[in-house]
Amino acid sequence: MLNANRTIGQEELEARRVTVNVTGTERSSAYDVVIRGGIFDECGSLIAEACPAHRYAVISDSRVAELYGERMVSALAGEKLESVLFEFPAGEWNKTREIWSDLSDGLLRAGFGRDSAVVAVGGGVVGDLAGFVAATYMRGVPVVQIPTTLLAMVDSSVGGKTGVDTSSGKNLVGSFHQPSLVLIDPTALDTLSEPQFIAGLAEAFKHGAILDEAYFVRLAEDLPGICARDVDKLSQLVARSVEIKAEVVGRDEREAGYRRILNFGHTVAHAQETVSGYSWLHGEAVAVGMVLEAALGEAIGLTRPGVADRLRDVLISARLPVKLDAEIVPDHLMKAFELDKKREGGHTRFTLVSDIGTVAGSAEVGWTHEVPEETLRAVLFG
Amino acid sequence: MLNANRTIGQEELEARRVTVNVTGTERSSAYDVVIRGGIFDECGSLIAEACPAHRYAVISDSRVAELYGERMVSALAGEKLESVLFEFPAGEWNKTREIWSDLSDGLLRAGFGRDSAVVAVGGGVVGDLAGFVAATYMRGVPVVQIPTTLLAMVDSSVGGKTGVDTSSGKNLVGSFHQPSLVLIDPTALDTLSEPQFIAGLAEAFKHGAILDEAYFVRLAEDLPGICARDVDKLSQLVARSVEIKAEVVGRDEREAGYRRILNFGHTVAHAQETVSGYSWLHGEAVAVGMVLEAALGEAIGLTRPGVADRLRDVLISARLPVKLDAEIVPDHLMKAFELDKKREGGHTRFTLVSDIGTVAGSAEVGWTHEVPEETLRAVLFG
């Protein structure tokens, strides 16, 4: 939330703008990600320009709606844009088909037509759920993503993934639906809890680890300012992460190949999340996953020795976890890999780095790598 | 169903192939529609080639599954393709989010992964529902459409519209998801009920009425053979209708403009369907709608005088209805138009023809036309 007592420096009034070009795979998808401290109150004109619509359905969860719901409706009204606020109870466990149905029915009852647009304001759950409402409402209406958590800012708001969880797992039902515009106000992070904030940093470190060593180094150096929620440092961080993600997604919207490089740390993270019943925050699981997958890469000779240690040191300095939950039963985790394996039709595959800043692989050999089960067990539980 | 006692002539062994090219708006969408009598038993190889997948989920309703379910699984097994049959209770009232959820959960329980594909075998309800399952399963898997009703063959299997009904109306939740392949066996129409068959003809006449007078004339001349379910006549009919639909959809996948020409007859049809609680078959309502919308066009001077009469005569000869349900209360119908109007943000608009074979409009002025309320009332109830 924009803190009224806070002085806004010149630097946070300068907007950073990243254009995401998704070519070849989905309907004409070029959209801007605009990053600026205090952007909330002026977002009406940006939305009017990039996403003109007859009416706007502002979708948020109960917690975020309290902070930003009315403010968003007012910002739209300031540009003579009609909107209605729809909210659902906060919590990952509400990212379901039932809530998606309820939201869709709410829009129908309120008479929203095909010429409407959705404005998603909140964290990853809101973005995924509201994005899926937009993707399927009358066979698709545009969506503006306004992420309010660090994880959503650096990761989920860009790339067009939408969806819901089912009892069988996360994000199993959904679709690809690129936003028309992404608006990011780093001052919104002032109200984010410390664990949520820290967890979001893991994905930023991941972007550095796979594609940009200098960014990785700068993040580590800037940690004090970042953790103090310095708006300029945060704007820089978000902008660079969005640039990296935009470049990857632009080359491969649908995870057919190159996009999988974003999964560094995620195979282990997903397995751990599954067996621990999602008691960890996603970013925390990813931090552990990156360290262990770097160790896997070292074990099979794909990753330069020392990379796992370097990752571990930096993530510890950011107060992120770097070890598997001690209560995890090895066979349960292996079983979770098995399930993942079945879903991909063959073997468990990992995204690996050859060094910090350099993902391992190529278009020819692919971007994921097999690790023998013995190696997996030895590195994870050895 | 292929009738075992029936002699298959040479002509029905010749495949007709129409390629649908949807450009610019959706990910690389070029797919073939293959039309041939007896194609069911050899569809394994066609599917293997056009839609390779690790496993196939064959989705059908209870009625069609009885006729074709096992046969489809066998045809796939003949090419060493693994498949599982999923069925849901037949009936338009089952085209819901609940059945969509049940089917998706069935696929998840059966361990279908991202490298799966859906094979939809049935009429429009199956195509829409199974298509929506495919569109949203793990953010989208390919779908092969195998329509078994005339309406689905000439209309809904091509174009990529998928979706379900809600209590607020038809097809309000769904998405665009182009098939990878469409396989049409005109001999499947042998088992289609007479009313369903006749209703399907309405959409074929519509294709002639908007874009191809010669086709319209030929349909009228060929009616005896068509109604006797002559396979060659039916193959010709389906192929020409698919060509027309493919050309329109190829120019405008998302109904932004040109695709609306396919709505000739449909504004009145939808309003009548709404007020009569869907007691008419869709094609029957479209037949009435075309005659009345031609009359509307004549009333505002856009349609050549005599077109409504010509349409009426031909549709009567096909035993299609040409008058509104006598029990309809005019104000209820006008209210249904109002609702439609609200959904489009402005006024009720109609797709009109200037003559048989020529839709009225242009890219510049648009493809739909306003009709004043007084004219609407005078023509519909005058």
Short mmCIF file of N, CA, C and O in Angstrom, two decimals, chain A residues 24-28 54-55 97-98 100-102 104-105 108-115 128 132 135-140 160-164 166-168 171-177 253-255 260 263 342-346, chain B residues 24-28 54-55 97-98 100-102 104-105 108-115 128 132 135-140 160-164 166-168 171-177 253-255 260 263 342-346:
data_model
loop_
_atom_site.label_atom_id
_atom_site.label_comp_id
_atom_site.label_asym_id
_atom_site.label_seq_id
_atom_site.Cartn_x
_atom_site.Cartn_y
_atom_site.Cartn_z
N GLY A 24 4.37 -15.82 -32.46
CA GLY A 24 4.29 -17.11 -33.13
C GLY A 24 3.36 -18.12 -32.51
O GLY A 24 2.80 -18.95 -33.20
N THR A 25 3.18 -18.05 -31.20
CA THR A 25 2.45 -19.14 -30.58
C THR A 25 1.04 -18.76 -30.14
O THR A 25 0.17 -19.59 -30.09
N GLU A 26 0.82 -17.54 -29.84
CA GLU A 26 -0.51 -17.14 -29.34
C GLU A 26 -0.93 -15.89 -30.09
O GLU A 26 -0.12 -15.19 -30.66
N ARG A 27 -2.24 -15.60 -30.06
CA ARG A 27 -2.70 -14.42 -30.80
C ARG A 27 -1.93 -13.19 -30.37
O ARG A 27 -1.57 -13.02 -29.22
N SER A 28 -1.70 -12.34 -31.33
CA SER A 28 -0.93 -11.10 -31.20
C SER A 28 -0.73 -10.65 -29.76
O SER A 28 -1.55 -9.93 -29.22
N HIS A 54 -15.80 -1.93 -22.24
CA HIS A 54 -17.07 -1.31 -21.89
C HIS A 54 -17.19 -1.21 -20.37
O HIS A 54 -17.59 -0.18 -19.83
N ARG A 55 -16.83 -2.31 -19.68
CA ARG A 55 -16.86 -2.33 -18.21
C ARG A 55 -15.72 -3.20 -17.70
O ARG A 55 -15.26 -4.10 -18.40
N ARG A 97 -11.91 -24.59 -8.86
CA ARG A 97 -12.93 -24.43 -9.89
C ARG A 97 -14.22 -23.86 -9.30
O ARG A 97 -14.95 -23.15 -9.99
N GLU A 98 -14.48 -24.14 -8.01
CA GLU A 98 -15.72 -23.64 -7.41
C GLU A 98 -15.68 -22.11 -7.32
O GLU A 98 -16.65 -21.43 -7.67
N TRP A 100 -13.77 -20.14 -9.09
CA TRP A 100 -13.78 -19.68 -10.48
C TRP A 100 -15.22 -19.61 -11.01
O TRP A 100 -15.61 -18.63 -11.66
N SER A 101 -16.02 -20.65 -10.70
CA SER A 101 -17.42 -20.66 -11.11
C SER A 101 -18.18 -19.51 -10.46
O SER A 101 -18.95 -18.80 -11.12
N ASP A 102 -17.96 -19.33 -9.15
CA ASP A 102 -18.67 -18.28 -8.43
C ASP A 102 -18.35 -16.90 -9.02
O ASP A 102 -19.24 -16.07 -9.19
N SER A 104 -17.26 -16.23 -12.09
CA SER A 104 -17.85 -16.13 -13.43
C SER A 104 -19.34 -15.83 -13.32
O SER A 104 -19.88 -14.98 -14.04
N ASP A 105 -20.02 -16.53 -12.41
CA ASP A 105 -21.46 -16.30 -12.23
C ASP A 105 -21.72 -14.88 -11.74
O ASP A 105 -22.73 -14.26 -12.12
N LEU A 108 -21.62 -12.68 -14.69
CA LEU A 108 -22.82 -12.88 -15.51
C LEU A 108 -24.01 -12.16 -14.88
O LEU A 108 -24.75 -11.46 -15.58
N ARG A 109 -24.18 -12.34 -13.58
CA ARG A 109 -25.30 -11.69 -12.90
C ARG A 109 -25.21 -10.18 -13.00
O ARG A 109 -26.22 -9.48 -13.09
N ALA A 110 -23.99 -9.65 -12.99
CA ALA A 110 -23.80 -8.20 -13.07
C ALA A 110 -23.88 -7.72 -14.53
O ALA A 110 -23.66 -6.55 -14.80
N GLY A 111 -24.17 -8.64 -15.46
CA GLY A 111 -24.40 -8.24 -16.84
C GLY A 111 -23.15 -7.92 -17.63
O GLY A 111 -23.22 -7.22 -18.65
N PHE A 112 -22.02 -8.44 -17.20
CA PHE A 112 -20.79 -8.19 -17.97
C PHE A 112 -20.86 -8.92 -19.31
O PHE A 112 -21.23 -10.10 -19.36
N GLY A 113 -20.53 -8.23 -20.38
CA GLY A 113 -20.59 -8.81 -21.73
C GLY A 113 -19.22 -9.12 -22.26
O GLY A 113 -18.21 -9.04 -21.56
N ARG A 114 -19.21 -9.48 -23.55
CA ARG A 114 -17.96 -9.84 -24.20
C ARG A 114 -17.01 -8.67 -24.32
O ARG A 114 -15.83 -8.84 -24.58
N ASP A 115 -17.57 -7.46 -24.21
CA ASP A 115 -16.73 -6.26 -24.35
C ASP A 115 -16.24 -5.78 -22.98
O ASP A 115 -15.93 -4.63 -22.79
N ASP A 128 -3.77 -15.93 -11.00
CA ASP A 128 -4.08 -17.20 -11.67
C ASP A 128 -5.59 -17.39 -11.82
O ASP A 128 -6.08 -17.81 -12.87
N PHE A 132 -7.84 -16.92 -15.15
CA PHE A 132 -8.62 -18.03 -15.70
C PHE A 132 -10.08 -17.63 -15.92
O PHE A 132 -10.70 -18.06 -16.89
N ALA A 135 -9.85 -15.76 -19.11
CA ALA A 135 -9.56 -16.65 -20.25
C ALA A 135 -10.80 -17.38 -20.72
O ALA A 135 -10.91 -17.72 -21.90
N THR A 136 -11.75 -17.62 -19.83
CA THR A 136 -12.90 -18.47 -20.16
C THR A 136 -14.22 -17.72 -20.17
O THR A 136 -15.25 -18.31 -20.51
N TYR A 137 -14.24 -16.44 -19.77
CA TYR A 137 -15.50 -15.71 -19.72
C TYR A 137 -15.95 -15.38 -21.14
O TYR A 137 -15.25 -14.66 -21.86
N MET A 138 -17.07 -15.94 -21.55
CA MET A 138 -17.56 -15.75 -22.92
C MET A 138 -16.47 -16.04 -23.94
O MET A 138 -16.32 -15.33 -24.92
N ARG A 139 -15.73 -17.08 -23.68
CA ARG A 139 -14.61 -17.56 -24.50
C ARG A 139 -13.43 -16.60 -24.54
O ARG A 139 -12.64 -16.60 -25.48
N GLY A 140 -13.31 -15.78 -23.49
CA GLY A 140 -12.10 -14.98 -23.38
C GLY A 140 -12.30 -13.48 -23.46
O GLY A 140 -12.76 -12.97 -24.47
N GLY A 160 1.39 -15.30 -18.88
CA GLY A 160 0.08 -15.75 -19.33
C GLY A 160 -0.42 -17.06 -18.76
O GLY A 160 -1.45 -17.56 -19.18
N LYS A 161 0.28 -17.62 -17.77
CA LYS A 161 -0.26 -18.84 -17.16
C LYS A 161 -1.43 -18.49 -16.26
O LYS A 161 -1.31 -17.62 -15.41
N THR A 162 -2.53 -19.18 -16.43
CA THR A 162 -3.66 -19.01 -15.53
C THR A 162 -4.12 -20.40 -15.12
O THR A 162 -3.80 -21.38 -15.79
N GLY A 163 -4.88 -20.50 -14.04
CA GLY A 163 -5.39 -21.81 -13.69
C GLY A 163 -5.78 -21.94 -12.24
O GLY A 163 -5.67 -21.00 -11.45
N VAL A 164 -6.26 -23.13 -11.93
CA VAL A 164 -6.70 -23.44 -10.57
C VAL A 164 -6.12 -24.79 -10.14
O VAL A 164 -5.65 -25.56 -10.98
N THR A 166 -6.59 -28.58 -8.24
CA THR A 166 -7.62 -29.58 -7.96
C THR A 166 -7.07 -30.48 -6.86
O THR A 166 -5.92 -30.32 -6.45
N SER A 167 -7.88 -31.42 -6.41
CA SER A 167 -7.40 -32.30 -5.33
C SER A 167 -6.22 -33.13 -5.81
O SER A 167 -5.47 -33.67 -5.01
N SER A 168 -6.03 -33.24 -7.13
CA SER A 168 -4.90 -34.01 -7.66
C SER A 168 -3.60 -33.22 -7.70
O SER A 168 -2.54 -33.81 -7.90
N ASN A 171 -2.47 -26.24 -10.24
CA ASN A 171 -2.50 -25.70 -11.62
C ASN A 171 -2.79 -26.77 -12.67
O ASN A 171 -2.28 -26.69 -13.79
N LEU A 172 -3.61 -27.75 -12.33
CA LEU A 172 -3.86 -28.84 -13.28
C LEU A 172 -4.93 -28.47 -14.30
O LEU A 172 -5.05 -29.11 -15.35
N VAL A 173 -5.72 -27.45 -13.99
CA VAL A 173 -6.74 -26.99 -14.93
C VAL A 173 -6.51 -25.51 -15.14
O VAL A 173 -6.37 -24.76 -14.18
N GLY A 174 -6.45 -25.08 -16.39
CA GLY A 174 -6.20 -23.67 -16.65
C GLY A 174 -5.95 -23.44 -18.12
O GLY A 174 -6.24 -24.30 -18.96
N SER A 175 -5.41 -22.27 -18.42
CA SER A 175 -5.06 -22.03 -19.82
C SER A 175 -4.01 -20.94 -19.92
O SER A 175 -3.65 -20.32 -18.92
N PHE A 176 -3.49 -20.75 -21.12
CA PHE A 176 -2.57 -19.66 -21.37
C PHE A 176 -3.39 -18.46 -21.85
O PHE A 176 -4.18 -18.58 -22.78
N HIS A 177 -3.24 -17.37 -21.18
CA HIS A 177 -4.01 -16.16 -21.53
C HIS A 177 -3.15 -14.96 -21.17
O HIS A 177 -3.09 -14.56 -20.01
N GLU A 253 6.08 -19.53 -25.52
CA GLU A 253 4.98 -19.26 -24.61
C GLU A 253 4.51 -20.51 -23.86
O GLU A 253 4.11 -20.44 -22.72
N ARG A 254 4.52 -21.64 -24.54
CA ARG A 254 3.79 -22.80 -24.01
C ARG A 254 4.66 -23.87 -23.36
O ARG A 254 4.27 -25.01 -23.26
N GLU A 255 5.86 -23.53 -22.97
CA GLU A 255 6.69 -24.48 -22.26
C GLU A 255 7.01 -25.70 -23.10
O GLU A 255 7.16 -26.81 -22.59
N ARG A 260 11.15 -24.00 -20.26
CA ARG A 260 11.44 -24.88 -19.12
C ARG A 260 12.67 -24.44 -18.34
O ARG A 260 12.89 -24.91 -17.23
N ASN A 263 12.23 -23.45 -14.91
CA ASN A 263 11.94 -24.47 -13.89
C ASN A 263 13.15 -24.85 -13.04
O ASN A 263 13.07 -25.79 -12.25
N LYS A 342 5.42 -39.64 -14.40
CA LYS A 342 4.30 -40.19 -15.14
C LYS A 342 3.62 -39.08 -15.95
O LYS A 342 3.23 -39.26 -17.08
N ARG A 343 3.49 -37.92 -15.31
CA ARG A 343 2.79 -36.83 -15.98
C ARG A 343 3.54 -36.33 -17.21
O ARG A 343 2.94 -35.77 -18.11
N GLU A 344 4.82 -36.51 -17.26
CA GLU A 344 5.57 -36.07 -18.43
C GLU A 344 5.81 -37.21 -19.40
O GLU A 344 6.47 -37.04 -20.41
N GLY A 345 5.33 -38.39 -19.06
CA GLY A 345 5.37 -39.50 -20.00
C GLY A 345 6.65 -40.32 -20.01
O GLY A 345 6.72 -41.33 -20.66
N GLY A 346 7.66 -39.88 -19.26
CA GLY A 346 8.89 -40.65 -19.34
C GLY A 346 9.65 -40.65 -18.03
O GLY A 346 9.29 -41.34 -17.09
N GLY B 24 -2.88 -15.73 -37.80
CA GLY B 24 -2.74 -14.41 -37.17
C GLY B 24 -3.30 -14.30 -35.78
O GLY B 24 -2.81 -13.52 -34.98
N THR B 25 -4.32 -15.08 -35.47
CA THR B 25 -4.98 -14.83 -34.19
C THR B 25 -4.69 -15.88 -33.14
O THR B 25 -4.73 -15.61 -31.97
N GLU B 26 -4.39 -17.08 -33.55
CA GLU B 26 -4.19 -18.15 -32.56
C GLU B 26 -2.93 -18.90 -32.95
O GLU B 26 -2.48 -18.85 -34.09
N ARG B 27 -2.36 -19.64 -31.99
CA ARG B 27 -1.13 -20.35 -32.30
C ARG B 27 -1.32 -21.24 -33.52
O ARG B 27 -2.38 -21.80 -33.74
N SER B 28 -0.26 -21.33 -34.28
CA SER B 28 -0.20 -22.07 -35.53
C SER B 28 -1.35 -23.05 -35.72
O SER B 28 -1.28 -24.18 -35.30
N HIS B 54 1.03 -39.24 -26.27
CA HIS B 54 1.42 -40.38 -25.45
C HIS B 54 0.21 -41.27 -25.18
O HIS B 54 0.28 -42.50 -25.27
N ARG B 55 -0.92 -40.64 -24.84
CA ARG B 55 -2.15 -41.38 -24.60
C ARG B 55 -3.33 -40.52 -25.05
O ARG B 55 -3.25 -39.30 -25.08
N ARG B 97 -20.33 -26.99 -16.20
CA ARG B 97 -19.02 -26.97 -15.56
C ARG B 97 -18.83 -28.19 -14.67
O ARG B 97 -17.70 -28.65 -14.49
N GLU B 98 -19.93 -28.73 -14.12
CA GLU B 98 -19.81 -29.90 -13.24
C GLU B 98 -19.31 -31.11 -14.03
O GLU B 98 -18.41 -31.82 -13.61
N TRP B 100 -17.78 -31.01 -16.91
CA TRP B 100 -16.42 -30.67 -17.33
C TRP B 100 -15.42 -31.00 -16.22
O TRP B 100 -14.35 -31.58 -16.47
N SER B 101 -15.78 -30.65 -14.97
CA SER B 101 -14.91 -30.97 -13.83
C SER B 101 -14.76 -32.47 -13.67
O SER B 101 -13.65 -32.98 -13.47
N ASP B 102 -15.88 -33.20 -13.76
CA ASP B 102 -15.84 -34.65 -13.59
C ASP B 102 -14.94 -35.30 -14.65
O ASP B 102 -14.16 -36.20 -14.34
N SER B 104 -12.47 -33.85 -16.35
CA SER B 104 -11.07 -33.46 -16.08
C SER B 104 -10.51 -34.30 -14.94
O SER B 104 -9.38 -34.80 -15.02
N ASP B 105 -11.30 -34.49 -13.88
CA ASP B 105 -10.85 -35.30 -12.76
C ASP B 105 -10.63 -36.75 -13.18
O ASP B 105 -9.70 -37.42 -12.70
N LEU B 108 -7.33 -36.93 -14.81
CA LEU B 108 -6.27 -36.81 -13.80
C LEU B 108 -6.09 -38.13 -13.06
O LEU B 108 -4.97 -38.62 -12.89
N ARG B 109 -7.21 -38.73 -12.65
CA ARG B 109 -7.13 -40.01 -11.92
C ARG B 109 -6.50 -41.09 -12.78
O ARG B 109 -5.80 -41.97 -12.28
N ALA B 110 -6.77 -41.02 -14.09
CA ALA B 110 -6.22 -42.03 -14.99
C ALA B 110 -4.77 -41.71 -15.37
O ALA B 110 -4.17 -42.40 -16.20
N GLY B 111 -4.23 -40.64 -14.79
CA GLY B 111 -2.82 -40.33 -14.99
C GLY B 111 -2.48 -39.71 -16.32
O GLY B 111 -1.32 -39.76 -16.76
N PHE B 112 -3.45 -39.09 -16.98
CA PHE B 112 -3.15 -38.43 -18.25
C PHE B 112 -2.26 -37.22 -18.01
O PHE B 112 -2.54 -36.43 -17.11
N GLY B 113 -1.20 -37.09 -18.79
CA GLY B 113 -0.26 -36.00 -18.62
C GLY B 113 -0.43 -34.95 -19.70
O GLY B 113 -1.36 -34.97 -20.50
N ARG B 114 0.51 -34.04 -19.72
CA ARG B 114 0.48 -32.95 -20.69
C ARG B 114 0.69 -33.43 -22.11
O ARG B 114 0.42 -32.70 -23.06
N ASP B 115 1.25 -34.64 -22.23
CA ASP B 115 1.51 -35.17 -23.56
C ASP B 115 0.35 -36.05 -24.03
O ASP B 115 0.52 -36.93 -24.86
N ASP B 128 -18.23 -29.53 -27.81
CA ASP B 128 -18.03 -28.33 -27.00
C ASP B 128 -17.42 -28.67 -25.65
O ASP B 128 -16.50 -28.00 -25.17
N PHE B 132 -13.57 -28.22 -24.43
CA PHE B 132 -13.24 -27.36 -23.28
C PHE B 132 -12.36 -28.12 -22.28
O PHE B 132 -11.47 -27.53 -21.66
N ALA B 135 -9.02 -27.87 -23.88
CA ALA B 135 -8.51 -26.49 -23.83
C ALA B 135 -7.92 -26.15 -22.47
O ALA B 135 -7.01 -25.32 -22.38
N THR B 136 -8.42 -26.78 -21.42
CA THR B 136 -8.05 -26.38 -20.06
C THR B 136 -7.27 -27.46 -19.31
O THR B 136 -6.84 -27.21 -18.18
N TYR B 137 -7.13 -28.65 -19.90
CA TYR B 137 -6.43 -29.72 -19.18
C TYR B 137 -4.93 -29.43 -19.18
O TYR B 137 -4.29 -29.37 -20.23
N MET B 138 -4.38 -29.22 -17.99
CA MET B 138 -2.97 -28.85 -17.86
C MET B 138 -2.60 -27.70 -18.78
O MET B 138 -1.55 -27.70 -19.42
N ARG B 139 -3.49 -26.74 -18.85
CA ARG B 139 -3.37 -25.53 -19.67
C ARG B 139 -3.41 -25.83 -21.17
O ARG B 139 -2.90 -25.05 -21.98
N GLY B 140 -4.05 -26.94 -21.54
CA GLY B 140 -4.28 -27.16 -22.97
C GLY B 140 -3.57 -28.35 -23.55
O GLY B 140 -2.34 -28.40 -23.55
N GLY B 160 -13.18 -24.09 -33.63
CA GLY B 160 -12.49 -24.00 -32.36
C GLY B 160 -13.28 -23.47 -31.19
O GLY B 160 -12.73 -23.26 -30.12
N LYS B 161 -14.59 -23.26 -31.36
CA LYS B 161 -15.36 -22.82 -30.20
C LYS B 161 -15.59 -24.00 -29.26
O LYS B 161 -16.02 -25.06 -29.68
N THR B 162 -15.28 -23.79 -27.98
CA THR B 162 -15.57 -24.81 -26.98
C THR B 162 -16.27 -24.12 -25.83
O THR B 162 -16.20 -22.89 -25.70
N GLY B 163 -16.95 -24.88 -24.98
CA GLY B 163 -17.57 -24.24 -23.83
C GLY B 163 -18.71 -25.00 -23.23
O GLY B 163 -19.08 -26.08 -23.71
N VAL B 164 -19.24 -24.44 -22.17
CA VAL B 164 -20.36 -25.05 -21.45
C VAL B 164 -21.43 -23.99 -21.21
O VAL B 164 -21.20 -22.79 -21.36
N THR B 166 -24.31 -22.20 -18.62
CA THR B 166 -24.54 -21.95 -17.19
C THR B 166 -26.02 -21.61 -17.05
O THR B 166 -26.73 -21.50 -18.05
N SER B 167 -26.47 -21.42 -15.81
CA SER B 167 -27.88 -21.10 -15.64
C SER B 167 -28.23 -19.76 -16.28
O SER B 167 -29.38 -19.46 -16.54
N SER B 168 -27.22 -18.94 -16.57
CA SER B 168 -27.48 -17.65 -17.21
C SER B 168 -27.62 -17.75 -18.72
O SER B 168 -28.07 -16.80 -19.36
N ASN B 171 -23.23 -21.44 -23.60
CA ASN B 171 -21.85 -21.17 -24.03
C ASN B 171 -21.23 -19.93 -23.39
O ASN B 171 -20.46 -19.23 -24.02
N LEU B 172 -21.60 -19.65 -22.15
CA LEU B 172 -21.11 -18.42 -21.53
C LEU B 172 -19.71 -18.58 -20.94
O LEU B 172 -19.02 -17.61 -20.68
N VAL B 173 -19.31 -19.83 -20.74
CA VAL B 173 -17.97 -20.09 -20.24
C VAL B 173 -17.30 -21.05 -21.21
O VAL B 173 -17.88 -22.07 -21.58
N GLY B 174 -16.12 -20.73 -21.66
CA GLY B 174 -15.45 -21.60 -22.62
C GLY B 174 -14.21 -20.94 -23.17
O GLY B 174 -13.71 -19.97 -22.59
N SER B 175 -13.70 -21.48 -24.27
CA SER B 175 -12.56 -20.82 -24.88
C SER B 175 -12.45 -21.22 -26.34
O SER B 175 -13.19 -22.07 -26.82
N PHE B 176 -11.54 -20.57 -27.04
CA PHE B 176 -11.25 -20.95 -28.41
C PHE B 176 -10.10 -21.94 -28.38
O PHE B 176 -9.06 -21.67 -27.78
N HIS B 177 -10.30 -23.08 -28.98
CA HIS B 177 -9.27 -24.12 -28.98
C HIS B 177 -9.43 -24.92 -30.27
O HIS B 177 -10.29 -25.79 -30.37
N GLU B 253 -10.80 -15.68 -36.41
CA GLU B 253 -11.09 -16.76 -35.47
C GLU B 253 -12.02 -16.35 -34.36
O GLU B 253 -12.83 -17.12 -33.89
N ARG B 254 -11.88 -15.12 -33.88
CA ARG B 254 -12.49 -14.77 -32.60
C ARG B 254 -13.76 -13.94 -32.71
O ARG B 254 -14.13 -13.25 -31.79
N GLU B 255 -14.40 -13.95 -33.84
CA GLU B 255 -15.67 -13.26 -33.97
C GLU B 255 -15.53 -11.76 -33.73
O GLU B 255 -16.45 -11.12 -33.24
N ARG B 260 -18.81 -12.94 -37.74
CA ARG B 260 -20.22 -12.71 -37.40
C ARG B 260 -21.16 -12.99 -38.56
O ARG B 260 -22.37 -13.11 -38.35
N ASN B 263 -23.56 -15.63 -38.18
CA ASN B 263 -24.71 -15.47 -37.28
C ASN B 263 -26.01 -15.15 -38.00
O ASN B 263 -27.01 -14.84 -37.36
N LYS B 342 -27.57 -5.91 -24.16
CA LYS B 342 -26.73 -5.51 -23.04
C LYS B 342 -25.37 -6.21 -23.13
O LYS B 342 -24.33 -5.64 -22.89
N ARG B 343 -25.41 -7.48 -23.53
CA ARG B 343 -24.18 -8.24 -23.58
C ARG B 343 -23.23 -7.72 -24.65
O ARG B 343 -22.04 -7.95 -24.58
N GLU B 344 -23.76 -7.06 -25.66
CA GLU B 344 -22.87 -6.53 -26.70
C GLU B 344 -22.58 -5.04 -26.46
O GLU B 344 -21.92 -4.41 -27.24
N GLY B 345 -23.14 -4.50 -25.39
CA GLY B 345 -22.77 -3.16 -24.99
C GLY B 345 -23.56 -2.04 -25.66
O GLY B 345 -23.44 -0.89 -25.30
N GLY B 346 -24.40 -2.36 -26.62
CA GLY B 346 -25.10 -1.28 -27.27
C GLY B 346 -26.49 -1.66 -27.74
O GLY B 346 -27.42 -1.74 -26.95
#
